[in-house]
Amino acid sequence: MRLHSTLQYARLVLGEVLGPGDIAVDGTVGNGHDTLFLAKCVGSSGHVYGFDIQAQALAGTTGRLEESGCADRATLFLAGHEELDRHIPVELHGKVRAAMFNFGFLPGSDRQVITRPDTSLMAVEKVLDILAPDGCASLMLYGGHAGGEEETAALKKMVHDLDYDRFRVAQYEFVNKPVNPVALVVIQKV
């Protein structure tokens, strides 16, 4: 046996939740790796809604989806993740099976453009509202960059305070990682 990375573990958990025809959300499109993963999970009959505030993230992700033959499985928005409820059709609210977030910055770009605690908290609250029963959200929390510790602390407090009768929350991390700590939080809606 070997331990999975936090990203591998997130995909393992969400891969069990998602199937063909499902609806998923990528709240932080970034370089498109998670968007593509979700698109493959939901198949040609499902759909992924992705959000990012950087045009270069959407352009790169569009290319990645096209190269993999999955472009028709995703709709990408140049919008903050805190606006996801406004862009996902209302008839799909309560039917989203999975959501992924990688908080922080877009690798390979301006490290000053980061996710922020206020909008990230709003985004998680909104995605929890539109999750289907037994749906899951994964939150990758990176504390090793400017603003990362504050955002990580705010999100961990928020999920810690969720009602246990409505949500189950688990955390996975390597506690002895010496630099740039990463924690995965998975939330399942009961």
mmCIF file of C-alpha atoms in Angstrom:
data_model
loop_
_atom_site.group_PDB
_atom_site.id
_atom_site.type_symbol
_atom_site.label_atom_id
_atom_site.label_comp_id
_atom_site.label_asym_id
_atom_site.label_seq_id
_atom_site.Cartn_x
_atom_site.Cartn_y
_atom_site.Cartn_z
ATOM 1 C CA MET A 1 0.000 0.000 0.000
ATOM 2 C CA ARG A 2 1.093 3.556 -0.581
ATOM 3 C CA LEU A 3 -0.467 6.805 0.484
ATOM 4 C CA HIS A 4 -2.107 8.888 -2.226
ATOM 5 C CA SER A 5 -1.226 12.516 -2.823
ATOM 6 C CA THR A 6 -3.940 14.933 -1.779
ATOM 7 C CA LEU A 7 -4.888 15.456 -5.435
ATOM 8 C CA GLN A 8 -4.991 11.707 -6.133
ATOM 9 C CA TYR A 9 -7.157 11.204 -3.073
ATOM 10 C CA ALA A 10 -9.574 13.965 -4.152
ATOM 11 C CA ARG A 11 -9.939 12.296 -7.553
ATOM 12 C CA LEU A 12 -10.375 8.883 -5.960
ATOM 13 C CA VAL A 13 -13.236 10.149 -3.777
ATOM 14 C CA LEU A 14 -14.974 12.174 -6.503
ATOM 15 C CA GLY A 15 -14.464 9.379 -9.024
ATOM 16 C CA GLU A 16 -16.611 7.189 -6.780
ATOM 17 C CA VAL A 17 -19.341 9.826 -6.621
ATOM 18 C CA LEU A 18 -19.490 10.765 -10.306
ATOM 19 C CA GLY A 19 -20.815 8.746 -13.198
ATOM 20 C CA PRO A 20 -22.083 9.171 -16.740
ATOM 21 C CA GLY A 21 -24.800 11.792 -17.011
ATOM 22 C CA ASP A 22 -23.880 13.610 -13.813
ATOM 23 C CA ILE A 23 -23.343 17.333 -13.279
ATOM 24 C CA ALA A 24 -20.070 18.626 -11.801
ATOM 25 C CA VAL A 25 -18.483 21.971 -10.974
ATOM 26 C CA ASP A 26 -14.862 23.051 -11.190
ATOM 27 C CA GLY A 27 -14.794 26.179 -9.064
ATOM 28 C CA THR A 28 -11.178 27.014 -9.905
ATOM 29 C CA VAL A 29 -10.447 25.918 -13.491
ATOM 30 C CA GLY A 30 -6.751 26.851 -13.447
ATOM 31 C CA ASN A 31 -4.809 24.753 -15.948
ATOM 32 C CA GLY A 32 -7.798 22.496 -16.601
ATOM 33 C CA HIS A 33 -6.583 19.210 -15.161
ATOM 34 C CA ASP A 34 -9.531 18.882 -12.771
ATOM 35 C CA THR A 35 -11.977 20.093 -15.412
ATOM 36 C CA LEU A 36 -10.800 17.336 -17.743
ATOM 37 C CA PHE A 37 -10.955 14.757 -14.946
ATOM 38 C CA LEU A 38 -14.542 15.752 -14.169
ATOM 39 C CA ALA A 39 -15.490 15.766 -17.878
ATOM 40 C CA LYS A 40 -14.196 12.218 -18.277
ATOM 41 C CA CYS A 41 -16.123 11.103 -15.185
ATOM 42 C CA VAL A 42 -19.469 12.556 -16.325
ATOM 43 C CA GLY A 43 -19.109 11.184 -19.855
ATOM 44 C CA SER A 44 -20.780 12.456 -22.988
ATOM 45 C CA SER A 45 -24.184 12.613 -21.301
ATOM 46 C CA GLY A 46 -23.017 14.693 -18.314
ATOM 47 C CA HIS A 47 -21.742 18.230 -17.971
ATOM 48 C CA VAL A 48 -19.136 20.270 -16.098
ATOM 49 C CA TYR A 49 -19.439 23.957 -15.260
ATOM 50 C CA GLY A 50 -16.083 25.652 -14.730
ATOM 51 C CA PHE A 51 -15.145 29.056 -13.312
ATOM 52 C CA ASP A 52 -12.006 31.167 -13.365
ATOM 53 C CA ILE A 53 -11.232 34.877 -13.306
ATOM 54 C CA GLN A 54 -8.267 34.580 -15.687
ATOM 55 C CA ALA A 55 -8.802 34.361 -19.442
ATOM 56 C CA GLN A 56 -5.551 32.426 -19.876
ATOM 57 C CA ALA A 57 -6.903 29.695 -17.578
ATOM 58 C CA LEU A 58 -10.025 29.309 -19.692
ATOM 59 C CA ALA A 59 -8.046 29.343 -22.958
ATOM 60 C CA GLY A 60 -5.663 26.638 -21.752
ATOM 61 C CA THR A 61 -8.481 24.538 -20.370
ATOM 62 C CA THR A 62 -10.471 24.832 -23.583
ATOM 63 C CA GLY A 63 -7.444 23.548 -25.485
ATOM 64 C CA ARG A 64 -6.962 20.661 -23.030
ATOM 65 C CA LEU A 65 -10.638 19.683 -23.345
ATOM 66 C CA GLU A 66 -10.533 19.896 -27.155
ATOM 67 C CA GLU A 67 -7.383 17.747 -27.364
ATOM 68 C CA SER A 68 -9.140 15.081 -25.290
ATOM 69 C CA GLY A 69 -12.424 15.193 -27.207
ATOM 70 C CA CYS A 70 -14.293 16.488 -24.162
ATOM 71 C CA ALA A 71 -14.966 20.126 -25.118
ATOM 72 C CA ASP A 72 -18.699 19.555 -25.510
ATOM 73 C CA ARG A 73 -18.922 18.271 -21.932
ATOM 74 C CA ALA A 74 -17.982 21.570 -20.280
ATOM 75 C CA THR A 75 -19.128 25.167 -20.125
ATOM 76 C CA LEU A 76 -16.503 27.588 -18.867
ATOM 77 C CA PHE A 77 -17.211 31.013 -17.390
ATOM 78 C CA LEU A 78 -14.865 33.967 -17.035
ATOM 79 C CA ALA A 79 -16.300 34.647 -13.594
ATOM 80 C CA GLY A 80 -15.453 34.255 -9.953
ATOM 81 C CA HIS A 81 -16.492 31.031 -8.266
ATOM 82 C CA GLU A 82 -18.672 33.039 -5.887
ATOM 83 C CA GLU A 83 -21.002 33.600 -8.878
ATOM 84 C CA LEU A 84 -21.479 29.910 -9.682
ATOM 85 C CA ASP A 85 -25.113 29.785 -8.600
ATOM 86 C CA ARG A 86 -25.962 32.541 -11.099
ATOM 87 C CA HIS A 87 -24.386 30.694 -14.043
ATOM 88 C CA ILE A 88 -25.436 27.111 -13.389
ATOM 89 C CA PRO A 89 -29.008 26.641 -14.638
ATOM 90 C CA VAL A 90 -31.454 26.781 -11.744
ATOM 91 C CA GLU A 91 -33.034 23.474 -12.796
ATOM 92 C CA LEU A 92 -29.686 21.821 -11.957
ATOM 93 C CA HIS A 93 -29.527 23.227 -8.430
ATOM 94 C CA GLY A 94 -29.772 20.272 -6.079
ATOM 95 C CA LYS A 95 -28.470 17.937 -8.805
ATOM 96 C CA VAL A 96 -24.742 18.701 -8.776
ATOM 97 C CA ARG A 97 -22.960 15.469 -7.826
ATOM 98 C CA ALA A 98 -19.451 16.826 -7.309
ATOM 99 C CA ALA A 99 -17.452 20.029 -7.093
ATOM 100 C CA MET A 100 -13.710 20.635 -6.995
ATOM 101 C CA PHE A 101 -11.792 23.662 -5.774
ATOM 102 C CA ASN A 102 -8.028 24.246 -5.827
ATOM 103 C CA PHE A 103 -7.572 27.448 -3.895
ATOM 104 C CA GLY A 104 -4.520 29.662 -4.306
ATOM 105 C CA PHE A 105 -3.049 30.869 -7.597
ATOM 106 C CA LEU A 106 -2.796 29.695 -11.196
ATOM 107 C CA PRO A 107 0.497 27.787 -11.520
ATOM 108 C CA GLY A 108 2.781 29.464 -14.030
ATOM 109 C CA SER A 109 1.069 32.843 -13.840
ATOM 110 C CA ASP A 110 0.982 35.970 -11.678
ATOM 111 C CA ARG A 111 1.189 34.830 -8.040
ATOM 112 C CA GLN A 112 -0.459 38.072 -6.962
ATOM 113 C CA VAL A 113 -3.762 36.883 -8.466
ATOM 114 C CA ILE A 114 -5.051 34.549 -5.765
ATOM 115 C CA THR A 115 -8.300 33.246 -4.398
ATOM 116 C CA ARG A 116 -9.509 35.226 -1.388
ATOM 117 C CA PRO A 117 -11.201 34.081 1.812
ATOM 118 C CA ASP A 118 -14.369 36.159 1.316
ATOM 119 C CA THR A 119 -15.150 34.923 -2.203
ATOM 120 C CA SER A 120 -13.962 31.390 -1.474
ATOM 121 C CA LEU A 121 -16.272 31.117 1.540
ATOM 122 C CA MET A 122 -19.193 32.360 -0.571
ATOM 123 C CA ALA A 123 -18.357 29.864 -3.319
ATOM 124 C CA VAL A 124 -18.255 26.896 -0.947
ATOM 125 C CA GLU A 125 -21.530 27.941 0.710
ATOM 126 C CA LYS A 126 -23.186 28.230 -2.694
ATOM 127 C CA VAL A 127 -21.889 24.926 -3.989
ATOM 128 C CA LEU A 128 -23.080 23.164 -0.824
ATOM 129 C CA ASP A 129 -26.556 24.609 -1.461
ATOM 130 C CA ILE A 130 -26.710 23.199 -5.000
ATOM 131 C CA LEU A 131 -25.132 19.799 -4.285
ATOM 132 C CA ALA A 132 -27.330 16.743 -4.684
ATOM 133 C CA PRO A 133 -27.912 14.517 -1.647
ATOM 134 C CA ASP A 134 -24.755 12.394 -1.227
ATOM 135 C CA GLY A 135 -22.900 14.823 -3.508
ATOM 136 C CA CYS A 136 -19.337 15.781 -2.569
ATOM 137 C CA ALA A 137 -17.134 18.844 -2.761
ATOM 138 C CA SER A 138 -13.355 18.719 -2.515
ATOM 139 C CA LEU A 139 -11.356 21.703 -1.307
ATOM 140 C CA MET A 140 -7.593 21.765 -1.890
ATOM 141 C CA LEU A 141 -6.149 24.232 0.594
ATOM 142 C CA TYR A 142 -2.681 25.608 -0.007
ATOM 143 C CA GLY A 143 -1.177 27.510 2.889
ATOM 144 C CA GLY A 144 2.294 28.183 1.530
ATOM 145 C CA HIS A 145 1.709 31.360 -0.493
ATOM 146 C CA ALA A 146 0.852 34.947 0.433
ATOM 147 C CA GLY A 147 -2.727 34.891 1.714
ATOM 148 C CA GLY A 148 -2.861 31.090 1.798
ATOM 149 C CA GLU A 149 -2.731 30.658 5.559
ATOM 150 C CA GLU A 150 -5.578 33.136 6.080
ATOM 151 C CA GLU A 151 -7.759 31.488 3.438
ATOM 152 C CA THR A 152 -7.001 27.993 4.726
ATOM 153 C CA ALA A 153 -7.890 29.005 8.290
ATOM 154 C CA ALA A 154 -11.170 30.634 7.194
ATOM 155 C CA LEU A 155 -12.251 27.633 5.118
ATOM 156 C CA LYS A 156 -11.293 25.119 7.809
ATOM 157 C CA LYS A 157 -13.316 27.087 10.370
ATOM 158 C CA MET A 158 -16.311 27.230 8.040
ATOM 159 C CA VAL A 159 -16.336 23.474 7.361
ATOM 160 C CA HIS A 160 -15.692 22.695 11.028
ATOM 161 C CA ASP A 161 -18.891 24.566 11.879
ATOM 162 C CA LEU A 162 -21.094 22.740 9.334
ATOM 163 C CA ASP A 163 -24.075 20.892 10.806
ATOM 164 C CA TYR A 164 -23.169 17.198 11.141
ATOM 165 C CA ASP A 165 -26.769 16.209 10.418
ATOM 166 C CA ARG A 166 -26.474 17.845 6.972
ATOM 167 C CA PHE A 167 -22.808 17.376 6.048
ATOM 168 C CA ARG A 168 -19.915 15.028 6.728
ATOM 169 C CA VAL A 169 -16.461 16.613 6.536
ATOM 170 C CA ALA A 170 -13.125 14.806 6.354
ATOM 171 C CA GLN A 171 -9.593 16.154 6.055
ATOM 172 C CA TYR A 172 -6.592 14.470 4.444
ATOM 173 C CA GLU A 173 -3.070 15.863 4.609
ATOM 174 C CA PHE A 174 0.539 14.984 5.195
ATOM 175 C CA VAL A 175 1.100 16.450 8.643
ATOM 176 C CA ASN A 176 4.900 16.310 8.404
ATOM 177 C CA LYS A 177 5.243 18.159 5.075
ATOM 178 C CA PRO A 178 7.914 20.745 5.931
ATOM 179 C CA VAL A 179 7.061 23.519 3.440
ATOM 180 C CA ASN A 180 3.999 24.661 1.488
ATOM 181 C CA PRO A 181 1.386 22.714 3.444
ATOM 182 C CA VAL A 182 -1.520 21.250 1.481
ATOM 183 C CA ALA A 183 -4.745 19.935 2.982
ATOM 184 C CA LEU A 184 -7.655 18.281 1.247
ATOM 185 C CA VAL A 185 -11.092 18.758 2.764
ATOM 186 C CA VAL A 186 -13.949 16.644 1.430
ATOM 187 C CA ILE A 187 -17.542 17.537 2.246
ATOM 188 C CA GLN A 188 -20.411 15.134 1.624
ATOM 189 C CA LYS A 189 -23.976 16.372 1.713
ATOM 190 C CA VAL A 190 -26.197 14.009 3.711
#
